Amino acid sequence: MAKCAEVVQDILRGMLRERLVDEVVAFGRGLTGSDILPLFITDEQDIDRIVTTSYCPSSLAKLVARYGDRNKKMAIVVRSCDARGLVEIAKRRQVKPENLYLVGIECYGVVREKRGEVYIFADKMEVDGEMMPLDEAALSPNCRRCEYPVPTMADISCRIEPEGDCLVTVNTEKGKAMLATASVPVQDAPPSDVAAIKERAARWQEKDFGDIKRMEPGERLDYWLSQFDRCIKCYGCRDACPICVCKECCLEPDRGLIKGGEYPPETLFHAVRLTHVGESCVNCGQCEAACPMEIPVSKLYHMLSKEVGSIFNYEPGLDIDSLPPVSMVDEEDLLKTGVDFG
Amino acid sequence: MDTADGKRFEPKILGFLCNWCCYAGADLAGVSRLQYPPNIRAIRVMCSAGADPAYVMKALLGGVDGVFIGGCHPGECHYTSGNYYTRRRVAMLKKLMEILGLEPERLRLEWVSASEGALFAEAIKDFTEKLKSLGPNPLKVKKRPGAVVGVKRS
Ligand code: SF4
Ligand code: SF4
Ligand code: SF4
Ligand code: FES
């Protein structure tokens, strides 16, 4: 296992040393050694605190957008949902993509445990030091629906082999420069085969979304109302969501929707957030992980983004040049005369 | 359709009408004394794109039976492309309504120019009929104030 971390650490150390980047952002051991925290590293010495097998349940994409200095060059260790979140954030001009150097790690799902650790794995998972086959039921729901285990939108992507070896694939020109700084020789590996994961994703999407689609409209409304009823308006989902990067969120009091001195109405709260991020949800599951009331938030947002994506032929987080479909018009719009988009 | 308390169901429609076209069209329908159902409450917006999806949702969650958005015909928007944004947003909103379990037919977009008073009257007539057959907004029936009204912090 250590081998993957070593390779990733080596690449990151090289980038810092050669001044390719000013800062490295990754999860790593805190000062006590037992806690895993997001780290902003500027000193080569701290690189060996970085871990690649255990993740905090929070999005580095959101952290970088909120606390990072966008004029600094940053290397960030990301899963593909983090990378896709960053692509969406870049579209909203909250980070400068030319300053980001993304070191992607293939991720086949995370398990959220009571203690708070989250593991990424290949198709096996580590349980008390032993490699066990992946248990789909234990995966967090958004990961089961995920079609993008390989971070092709990152500059390089690292694959952890079951034996702990690490294979690196270069995705961009920037990625080449990143590998050039590594001190151990790193090979350019062929892309991973994702057919099995795509199949898993299709199966779970059909299950999660199909269950809702098969309900009668009235039943569906009751289902969502009963979910929203539990919402305590802690704003956790908004705070965790990488797409919700607004400095002045309209769900704050006295911005036209919610009166000062009142708790936001639960259904409106989600309806508003759905209209804002629905078409761009990257299914990272951060909202659901943050929710103290166990509301299946990411299922709802992912479902909307899939449905809306099918009208506009849009998939969020993959291509920085394709803009969110309700915030842009293109030439074809001019040719349509009807009131329906399709 | 009749409501539970035995009264005839008259749908309430909230209209977002573009100042440059549909609002004038509605005006024309009025001064030409064209008959159309009095079910619509109009809000004048400077462009159909002023109908923020959040406000459309707020109206629907608050219990209006239908939302009508009237904009300029493609190519005629005063701000060149506002109506194209509106068309995209309406497509998104209809999907959202469907997923939440509200009939997407409760939201209607029409292009009505300032000279099309008759078309406006026709559209409202047709929309009102459609809403009558759909029945009242299920959220109104459920009396769900929590959908849009906040609770005072103590
Ligand atoms: S809505 Fe939830 S799943 Fe979607 S991008 Fe935001 S945090 Fe991730
Ligand atoms: S809810 Fe809307 S306004 Fe608030 S942060 Fe998210 S996208 Fe921005
Ligand atoms: S995290 Fe959960 S409880 Fe908190 S505001 Fe979001 S949905 Fe509501
Ligand atoms: S000005 Fe009428 S739709 Fe834009």
Coordinates of C-alpha atoms and ligand atoms in Angstrom, one line a residue:
Chain A
M1 CA 0.0 0.0 0.0
A2 CA 2.7 2.3 0.9
K3 CA 4.0 2.2 -2.6
C4 CA 1.2 4.3 -4.1
A5 CA 1.6 7.0 -1.4
E6 CA 5.4 7.0 -2.1
V7 CA 4.9 7.5 -5.8
V8 CA 2.4 10.3 -5.3
Q9 CA 4.5 11.9 -2.6
D10 CA 7.5 11.7 -4.9
I11 CA 5.7 13.5 -7.7
L12 CA 4.4 16.1 -5.3
R13 CA 7.8 16.6 -3.7
G14 CA 9.4 17.0 -7.1
M15 CA 6.8 19.7 -8.1
L16 CA 7.5 21.7 -4.9
R17 CA 11.2 21.4 -5.3
E18 CA 11.3 22.4 -8.9
R19 CA 8.9 25.3 -8.1
L20 CA 6.3 24.0 -10.5
V21 CA 3.8 24.8 -7.8
D22 CA 3.8 27.0 -4.7
E23 CA 1.6 24.8 -2.7
V24 CA 0.4 21.2 -2.4
V25 CA -3.1 20.5 -1.2
A26 CA -3.9 16.9 0.0
F27 CA -5.2 14.9 2.9
G28 CA -2.5 14.0 5.4
R29 CA -1.7 13.1 9.0
G30 CA -2.2 15.9 11.5
L31 CA 0.2 16.6 14.3
T32 CA -0.9 13.7 16.5
G33 CA -0.4 11.3 13.5
S34 CA -3.7 9.6 14.1
D35 CA -6.0 12.2 12.5
I36 CA -6.4 12.8 8.8
L37 CA -6.8 16.4 7.8
P38 CA -6.7 18.5 4.7
L39 CA -3.3 20.1 4.4
F40 CA -2.0 23.1 2.5
I41 CA 1.7 22.2 2.2
T42 CA 4.5 24.6 1.2
D43 CA 7.4 22.8 2.8
E44 CA 8.9 19.7 1.2
Q45 CA 9.4 18.2 4.6
D46 CA 5.7 17.8 5.2
I47 CA 5.0 15.9 2.0
D48 CA 5.5 12.5 3.7
R49 CA 2.5 13.2 5.9
I50 CA 0.3 12.9 2.8
V51 CA -1.9 9.8 2.7
T52 CA -3.6 8.3 -0.4
T53 CA -5.6 5.5 1.0
S54 CA -7.7 7.3 3.6
Y55 CA -9.7 10.4 2.9
C56 CA -11.5 12.9 5.0
P57 CA -15.1 13.1 4.1
S58 CA -14.8 16.5 2.7
S59 CA -14.2 18.0 -0.7
L60 CA -10.8 19.5 -1.4
A61 CA -12.4 21.1 -4.4
K62 CA -14.6 23.2 -2.1
L63 CA -11.7 23.9 0.3
V64 CA -9.5 25.2 -2.5
A65 CA -12.2 27.4 -3.9
R66 CA -13.0 28.8 -0.6
Y67 CA -9.7 29.1 1.2
G68 CA -7.1 28.7 -1.6
D69 CA -5.3 31.7 -3.1
R70 CA -6.3 31.5 -6.7
N71 CA -3.2 33.3 -7.9
K72 CA -1.0 30.6 -6.4
K73 CA 0.0 27.6 -8.4
M74 CA -1.4 24.6 -6.5
A75 CA -1.0 20.8 -6.9
I76 CA -4.1 19.1 -5.6
V77 CA -4.6 15.4 -4.9
V78 CA -8.1 14.6 -6.2
R79 CA -10.5 11.8 -6.8
S80 CA -12.5 12.2 -10.0
C81 CA -15.5 13.7 -8.3
D82 CA -13.2 16.3 -6.7
A83 CA -11.6 17.0 -10.1
R84 CA -15.1 17.3 -11.7
G85 CA -16.1 19.7 -8.9
L86 CA -13.0 21.8 -9.7
V87 CA -13.9 21.9 -13.4
E88 CA -17.4 23.2 -12.4
I89 CA -15.8 25.7 -10.1
A90 CA -13.5 26.9 -12.8
K91 CA -16.4 27.4 -15.1
R92 CA -17.8 29.7 -12.4
R93 CA -14.4 31.5 -12.3
Q94 CA -13.7 30.8 -8.7
V95 CA -10.4 29.1 -9.5
K96 CA -7.9 29.7 -12.3
P97 CA -7.5 26.3 -14.1
E98 CA -4.1 27.3 -15.4
N99 CA -2.9 27.5 -11.8
L100 CA -4.2 24.0 -10.8
Y101 CA -2.1 20.9 -11.2
L102 CA -4.4 17.9 -10.5
V103 CA -2.9 14.7 -9.3
G104 CA -5.8 12.3 -9.8
I105 CA -6.2 9.0 -7.9
E106 CA -8.5 6.4 -9.3
C107 CA -11.4 5.8 -6.9
Y108 CA -13.8 2.9 -7.0
G109 CA -15.9 4.1 -4.1
V110 CA -15.7 5.3 -0.5
V111 CA -17.0 3.8 2.6
R112 CA -18.1 6.2 5.3
E113 CA -17.5 4.7 8.6
K114 CA -18.6 5.8 12.1
R115 CA -15.1 6.9 13.0
G116 CA -15.2 9.2 10.0
E117 CA -12.5 7.6 7.8
V118 CA -13.2 7.2 4.1
Y119 CA -11.3 4.7 2.1
I120 CA -10.6 4.7 -1.6
F121 CA -9.6 1.5 -3.2
A122 CA -9.1 -0.4 -6.3
D123 CA -11.6 -3.1 -6.7
K124 CA -10.6 -4.5 -3.3
M125 CA -10.8 -2.8 0.0
E126 CA -8.6 -2.9 3.0
V127 CA -10.2 -4.1 6.2
D128 CA -8.0 -4.3 9.3
G129 CA -4.9 -4.6 7.1
E130 CA -6.4 -7.3 4.9
M131 CA -7.5 -7.0 1.3
M132 CA -11.2 -8.0 0.9
P133 CA -13.4 -8.0 -2.3
L134 CA -15.5 -4.9 -2.7
D135 CA -18.9 -4.9 -1.0
E136 CA -21.2 -2.8 -3.0
A137 CA -23.7 -2.5 -0.2
A138 CA -21.1 -0.9 2.0
L139 CA -20.3 1.8 -0.5
S140 CA -21.7 5.2 -0.1
P141 CA -24.8 5.6 -2.4
N142 CA -23.3 8.2 -4.7
C143 CA -20.2 6.1 -5.3
R144 CA -22.4 3.2 -6.4
R145 CA -23.9 5.5 -9.1
C146 CA -20.5 6.9 -10.1
E147 CA -19.5 6.3 -13.8
Y148 CA -16.1 8.0 -13.5
P149 CA -13.7 6.0 -11.4
V150 CA -10.8 7.3 -13.5
P151 CA -10.0 11.0 -13.1
T152 CA -9.4 11.7 -16.8
M153 CA -10.0 15.4 -16.2
A154 CA -7.0 15.6 -13.9
D155 CA -3.5 16.2 -15.4
I156 CA -2.2 12.8 -14.3
S157 CA -4.1 9.8 -12.9
C158 CA -2.6 7.2 -10.6
R159 CA -4.0 3.7 -10.3
I160 CA -3.4 1.7 -7.2
E161 CA -2.9 -2.0 -8.1
P162 CA -4.1 -4.6 -5.6
E163 CA -0.5 -5.4 -4.8
G164 CA 0.1 -1.8 -3.9
D165 CA 1.9 -0.8 -7.1
C166 CA 1.1 2.5 -8.6
L167 CA 0.6 3.1 -12.3
V168 CA 0.5 6.6 -13.7
T169 CA -1.4 7.8 -16.8
V170 CA -0.6 11.2 -18.2
N171 CA -3.7 13.1 -19.4
T172 CA -2.4 16.5 -20.4
E173 CA 0.7 18.4 -21.4
K174 CA 0.9 19.8 -17.9
G175 CA 0.8 16.3 -16.7
K176 CA 4.0 15.5 -18.6
A177 CA 5.8 18.4 -17.0
M178 CA 4.6 17.2 -13.6
L179 CA 6.0 13.7 -14.1
A180 CA 9.3 15.1 -15.3
T181 CA 10.0 16.5 -11.8
A182 CA 9.7 13.1 -10.2
S183 CA 12.9 11.5 -8.9
V184 CA 11.9 7.9 -9.3
P185 CA 11.1 6.8 -12.8
V186 CA 7.4 6.7 -13.4
Q187 CA 5.9 4.9 -16.4
D188 CA 3.0 6.1 -18.5
A189 CA 0.4 3.4 -18.1
P190 CA -2.4 2.5 -20.5
P191 CA -5.9 3.7 -19.4
S192 CA -7.8 1.6 -17.0
D193 CA -10.7 -0.6 -18.1
V194 CA -13.9 0.9 -16.6
A195 CA -16.5 -1.4 -18.2
A196 CA -17.4 -3.1 -14.9
I197 CA -17.8 0.2 -13.1
K198 CA -20.0 1.6 -15.8
E199 CA -22.2 -1.4 -15.5
R200 CA -22.3 -1.0 -11.7
A201 CA -23.2 2.7 -12.1
A202 CA -25.9 2.0 -14.6
R203 CA -27.4 -0.7 -12.4
W204 CA -27.5 1.6 -9.3
Q205 CA -28.7 4.6 -11.2
E206 CA -31.6 2.5 -12.6
K207 CA -32.4 1.4 -9.1
D208 CA -32.1 4.7 -7.2
F209 CA -33.8 6.8 -9.9
G210 CA -36.1 4.1 -11.1
D211 CA -37.6 3.7 -7.6
I212 CA -38.6 7.4 -7.7
K213 CA -39.7 7.5 -11.3
R214 CA -42.0 4.5 -10.8
M215 CA -43.9 6.2 -8.0
E216 CA -47.1 8.0 -8.9
P217 CA -46.6 11.8 -8.9
G218 CA -48.6 12.3 -5.6
E219 CA -46.6 9.5 -4.0
R220 CA -43.4 11.1 -5.2
L221 CA -44.4 14.5 -3.7
D222 CA -45.2 12.8 -0.4
Y223 CA -41.8 11.0 -0.5
W224 CA -39.8 14.2 -1.0
L225 CA -41.9 16.2 1.5
S226 CA -41.3 13.6 4.1
Q227 CA -37.6 13.8 3.4
F228 CA -37.6 17.6 3.5
D229 CA -39.6 17.6 6.7
R230 CA -36.6 16.3 8.5
C231 CA -34.3 19.1 7.2
I232 CA -33.1 21.3 10.0
K233 CA -31.7 23.9 7.7
C234 CA -28.2 23.6 9.0
Y235 CA -26.9 24.6 5.5
G236 CA -24.5 21.7 5.7
C237 CA -25.3 20.5 2.2
R238 CA -24.8 24.0 0.7
D239 CA -21.6 24.4 2.6
A240 CA -20.2 21.1 1.4
C241 CA -21.3 21.3 -2.2
P242 CA -18.5 22.2 -4.6
I243 CA -21.0 23.9 -7.0
C244 CA -22.4 26.2 -4.3
V245 CA -19.4 28.6 -4.4
C246 CA -21.4 31.9 -4.2
K247 CA -20.0 34.4 -1.9
E248 CA -23.4 35.8 -1.3
C249 CA -25.8 33.0 -1.3
C250 CA -29.4 33.9 -1.9
L251 CA -30.5 31.4 0.8
E252 CA -29.0 33.7 3.3
P253 CA -31.5 36.0 5.1
D254 CA -32.9 39.1 3.4
R255 CA -31.9 38.3 -0.1
G256 CA -35.4 38.2 -1.5
L257 CA -36.3 34.7 -0.6
I258 CA -35.8 34.2 3.1
K259 CA -36.8 36.7 5.8
G260 CA -34.3 37.7 8.4
G261 CA -35.0 36.2 11.8
E262 CA -36.8 33.2 10.3
Y263 CA -35.8 29.6 9.7
P264 CA -35.8 29.0 5.9
P265 CA -38.8 27.0 4.8
E266 CA -37.5 23.5 4.1
T267 CA -39.1 22.7 0.7
L268 CA -38.2 26.1 -0.7
F269 CA -34.6 25.7 0.6
H270 CA -34.1 22.7 -1.5
A271 CA -36.1 23.9 -4.5
V272 CA -33.9 27.0 -4.7
R273 CA -30.7 25.0 -4.4
L274 CA -32.0 22.6 -7.0
T275 CA -32.6 25.4 -9.5
H276 CA -29.1 26.7 -8.9
V277 CA -26.9 23.6 -8.9
G278 CA -29.3 20.9 -10.2
E279 CA -27.9 20.9 -13.8
S280 CA -24.3 20.8 -12.6
C281 CA -24.3 18.3 -9.8
V282 CA -21.2 16.1 -10.1
N283 CA -22.6 13.4 -7.8
C284 CA -19.7 13.8 -5.3
G285 CA -22.0 13.0 -2.4
Q286 CA -20.6 15.7 -0.2
C287 CA -24.1 17.1 0.6
E288 CA -25.4 13.7 1.7
A289 CA -22.3 13.0 3.8
A290 CA -22.7 16.3 5.5
C291 CA -26.4 16.0 6.2
P292 CA -27.0 15.2 9.8
M293 CA -30.6 14.1 9.1
E294 CA -29.7 11.5 6.5
I295 CA -31.7 13.0 3.8
P296 CA -30.8 11.4 0.4
V297 CA -29.8 14.8 -1.0
S298 CA -27.3 13.6 -3.6
K299 CA -29.8 11.2 -5.1
L300 CA -32.2 14.1 -5.7
Y301 CA -29.5 16.4 -7.2
H302 CA -27.8 13.7 -9.3
M303 CA -31.2 12.6 -10.6
L304 CA -32.0 16.2 -11.7
S305 CA -28.6 16.7 -13.3
K306 CA -29.0 13.4 -15.3
E307 CA -32.5 14.4 -16.4
V308 CA -31.5 17.9 -17.4
G309 CA -28.3 16.6 -19.0
S310 CA -30.4 14.4 -21.3
I311 CA -32.3 17.4 -22.7
F312 CA -29.2 19.5 -23.2
N313 CA -26.8 16.7 -24.0
Y314 CA -24.6 17.9 -21.1
E315 CA -22.4 16.1 -18.6
P316 CA -21.1 18.3 -15.8
G317 CA -17.4 18.3 -14.7
L318 CA -15.9 16.8 -17.8
D319 CA -15.2 19.6 -20.2
I320 CA -14.3 23.0 -19.0
D321 CA -15.5 24.6 -22.2
S322 CA -19.1 23.3 -22.1
L323 CA -21.0 25.7 -19.9
P324 CA -23.9 24.9 -17.6
P325 CA -26.8 24.6 -20.0
V326 CA -29.2 27.0 -18.2
S327 CA -26.6 29.7 -18.0
M328 CA -25.8 29.9 -21.7
V329 CA -27.3 30.1 -25.1
D330 CA -25.7 28.9 -28.3
E331 CA -26.4 29.4 -32.1
E332 CA -28.8 26.6 -32.3
D333 CA -31.1 28.4 -29.8
L334 CA -31.6 31.1 -32.4
L335 CA -33.0 28.7 -34.9
K336 CA -35.6 27.2 -32.7
T337 CA -39.0 29.0 -32.7
G338 CA -41.1 26.9 -30.4
V339 CA -41.5 27.2 -26.6
D340 CA -40.0 23.8 -25.9
F341 CA -36.3 23.4 -25.9
G342 CA -36.1 19.9 -27.3
Chain B
M1 CA -63.7 20.0 -11.1
D2 CA -65.0 20.9 -7.7
T3 CA -62.9 21.3 -4.6
A4 CA -63.5 19.4 -1.3
D5 CA -65.6 22.2 0.2
G6 CA -68.0 22.0 -2.7
K7 CA -66.9 25.2 -4.4
R8 CA -66.1 25.3 -8.1
F9 CA -62.4 25.1 -8.6
E10 CA -61.0 28.2 -10.1
P11 CA -57.3 27.8 -10.6
K12 CA -55.0 30.6 -9.6
I13 CA -52.4 31.5 -12.1
L14 CA -49.3 33.6 -11.5
G15 CA -48.1 35.3 -14.7
F16 CA -44.6 36.6 -15.3
L17 CA -45.2 38.9 -18.3
C18 CA -42.5 40.6 -20.3
N19 CA -42.9 44.3 -20.3
W20 CA -42.0 44.6 -24.0
C21 CA -44.4 42.0 -25.5
C22 CA -46.7 39.9 -23.4
Y23 CA -47.6 42.5 -20.9
A24 CA -48.6 44.8 -23.7
G25 CA -50.4 41.9 -25.4
A26 CA -52.4 41.4 -22.2
D27 CA -53.1 45.1 -22.2
L28 CA -54.3 44.9 -25.7
A29 CA -56.5 42.0 -24.9
G30 CA -58.0 44.1 -22.1
V31 CA -58.7 47.3 -24.2
S32 CA -60.0 45.2 -27.1
R33 CA -62.5 43.7 -24.6
L34 CA -61.5 40.2 -25.4
Q35 CA -62.9 37.7 -23.0
Y36 CA -60.5 35.6 -21.0
P37 CA -60.7 34.0 -17.6
P38 CA -59.8 36.3 -14.7
N39 CA -57.6 33.7 -13.1
I40 CA -54.2 35.2 -13.8
R41 CA -52.4 37.6 -11.5
A42 CA -49.7 39.3 -13.6
I43 CA -46.3 40.4 -12.5
R44 CA -44.6 42.6 -15.0
V45 CA -41.0 41.7 -15.6
M46 CA -38.5 43.6 -17.8
C47 CA -37.8 40.5 -19.7
S48 CA -39.1 36.9 -19.5
A49 CA -35.7 36.0 -18.2
G50 CA -36.6 38.0 -15.1
A51 CA -38.8 35.1 -14.1
D52 CA -36.1 33.6 -11.8
P53 CA -36.5 29.8 -11.5
A54 CA -36.4 30.2 -7.7
Y55 CA -39.4 32.5 -7.8
V56 CA -41.3 30.2 -10.1
M57 CA -40.7 27.4 -7.6
K58 CA -41.6 29.6 -4.7
A59 CA -45.0 30.3 -6.3
L60 CA -45.7 26.7 -7.0
L61 CA -44.6 25.5 -3.6
G62 CA -46.7 28.3 -2.1
G63 CA -49.8 26.8 -3.7
V64 CA -50.5 28.6 -7.0
D65 CA -52.1 26.2 -9.4
G66 CA -50.1 27.3 -12.4
V67 CA -47.3 29.6 -13.5
F68 CA -47.5 31.4 -16.9
I69 CA -44.4 33.0 -18.4
G70 CA -45.0 35.2 -21.4
G71 CA -42.0 36.3 -23.5
C72 CA -41.1 37.8 -26.8
H73 CA -40.9 35.6 -29.9
P74 CA -37.4 34.2 -30.6
G75 CA -35.4 36.9 -32.3
E76 CA -37.5 39.7 -30.7
C77 CA -36.3 39.9 -27.1
H78 CA -35.4 43.4 -26.2
Y79 CA -32.2 42.2 -24.6
T80 CA -31.5 39.9 -27.6
S81 CA -31.2 36.5 -25.8
G82 CA -33.3 36.7 -22.6
N83 CA -36.1 34.5 -24.0
Y84 CA -33.6 31.8 -25.0
Y85 CA -32.4 31.6 -21.4
T86 CA -36.0 31.4 -20.3
R87 CA -36.7 28.6 -22.7
R88 CA -33.8 26.6 -21.3
R89 CA -34.8 27.4 -17.7
V90 CA -38.4 26.3 -18.3
A91 CA -37.1 23.0 -19.7
M92 CA -35.0 22.5 -16.5
L93 CA -37.9 23.5 -14.3
K94 CA -40.3 21.1 -15.9
K95 CA -37.9 18.3 -15.1
L96 CA -37.5 19.5 -11.6
M97 CA -41.2 19.6 -11.1
E98 CA -41.6 16.1 -12.5
I99 CA -39.0 14.7 -10.1
L100 CA -40.6 16.4 -7.1
G101 CA -44.0 15.1 -8.1
L102 CA -45.6 18.3 -9.4
E103 CA -47.2 18.1 -12.8
P104 CA -44.9 19.9 -15.3
E105 CA -48.0 21.1 -17.2
R106 CA -48.5 23.6 -14.3
L107 CA -45.8 25.7 -15.9
R108 CA -46.4 27.2 -19.2
L109 CA -44.2 29.3 -21.5
E110 CA -45.8 31.2 -24.4
W111 CA -44.4 33.7 -26.9
V112 CA -46.8 36.6 -27.2
S113 CA -46.0 39.9 -29.0
A114 CA -47.5 43.3 -28.1
S115 CA -49.9 43.0 -31.0
E116 CA -51.1 39.5 -30.1
G117 CA -53.9 40.3 -27.7
A118 CA -56.1 37.6 -29.1
L119 CA -53.3 35.0 -28.8
F120 CA -52.8 36.0 -25.1
A121 CA -56.6 35.6 -24.3
E122 CA -56.5 32.2 -26.1
A123 CA -53.5 31.0 -24.2
I124 CA -54.9 32.0 -20.8
K125 CA -58.2 30.4 -21.7
D126 CA -56.5 27.2 -22.7
F127 CA -54.1 27.1 -19.7
T128 CA -57.1 27.7 -17.3
E129 CA -58.9 24.8 -18.8
K130 CA -55.9 22.6 -18.6
L131 CA -55.4 23.5 -14.9
K132 CA -59.1 22.9 -14.2
S133 CA -58.7 19.4 -15.5
L134 CA -55.5 18.9 -13.4
G135 CA -57.2 20.0 -10.3
P136 CA -55.8 22.1 -7.5
N137 CA -52.0 22.2 -6.7
P138 CA -51.4 19.2 -4.4
L139 CA -49.4 21.4 -2.1
K140 CA -52.3 23.7 -1.6
V141 CA -54.5 20.8 -0.8
K142 CA -52.0 19.5 1.7
K143 CA -51.9 22.9 3.4
R144 CA -48.1 22.9 3.6
P145 CA -47.2 26.4 4.9
G146 CA -43.7 25.0 5.6
A147 CA -43.1 24.9 1.9
V148 CA -42.5 28.6 1.6
V149 CA -43.2 30.3 4.9
G150 CA -40.4 30.4 7.4
V151 CA -40.7 30.0 11.1
K152 CA -39.8 32.8 13.5
R153 CA -36.7 32.1 15.5
S154 CA -37.5 32.2 19.2
Ligands
SF4_1 S1 -25.4 18.6 -4.9 FE1 -24.3 17.1 -3.6 S2 -23.6 15.5 -4.9 FE2 -24.2 17.2 -6.2 S3 -22.3 18.3 -6.5 FE3 -23.3 19.3 -4.7 S4 -22.5 18.2 -3.0 FE4 -22.0 17.0 -4.8
SF4_2 S1 -27.8 27.8 -3.1 FE1 -27.5 29.0 -5.0 S2 -26.9 31.0 -4.3 FE2 -26.6 29.6 -2.6 S3 -24.4 29.0 -2.8 FE3 -25.7 27.4 -3.9 S4 -25.7 28.1 -6.0 FE4 -25.1 29.9 -4.7
SF4_3 S1 -27.5 19.1 5.3 FE1 -29.4 18.0 5.5 S2 -30.4 18.9 7.3 FE2 -28.7 20.3 6.7 S3 -29.7 21.8 5.4 FE3 -28.9 20.2 4.0 S4 -30.7 18.7 3.8 FE4 -31.1 20.1 5.5
FES4 S1 -37.6 41.4 -23.5 FE1 -39.3 40.1 -23.8 S2 -38.5 38.2 -23.5 FE2 -36.7 39.4 -23.3

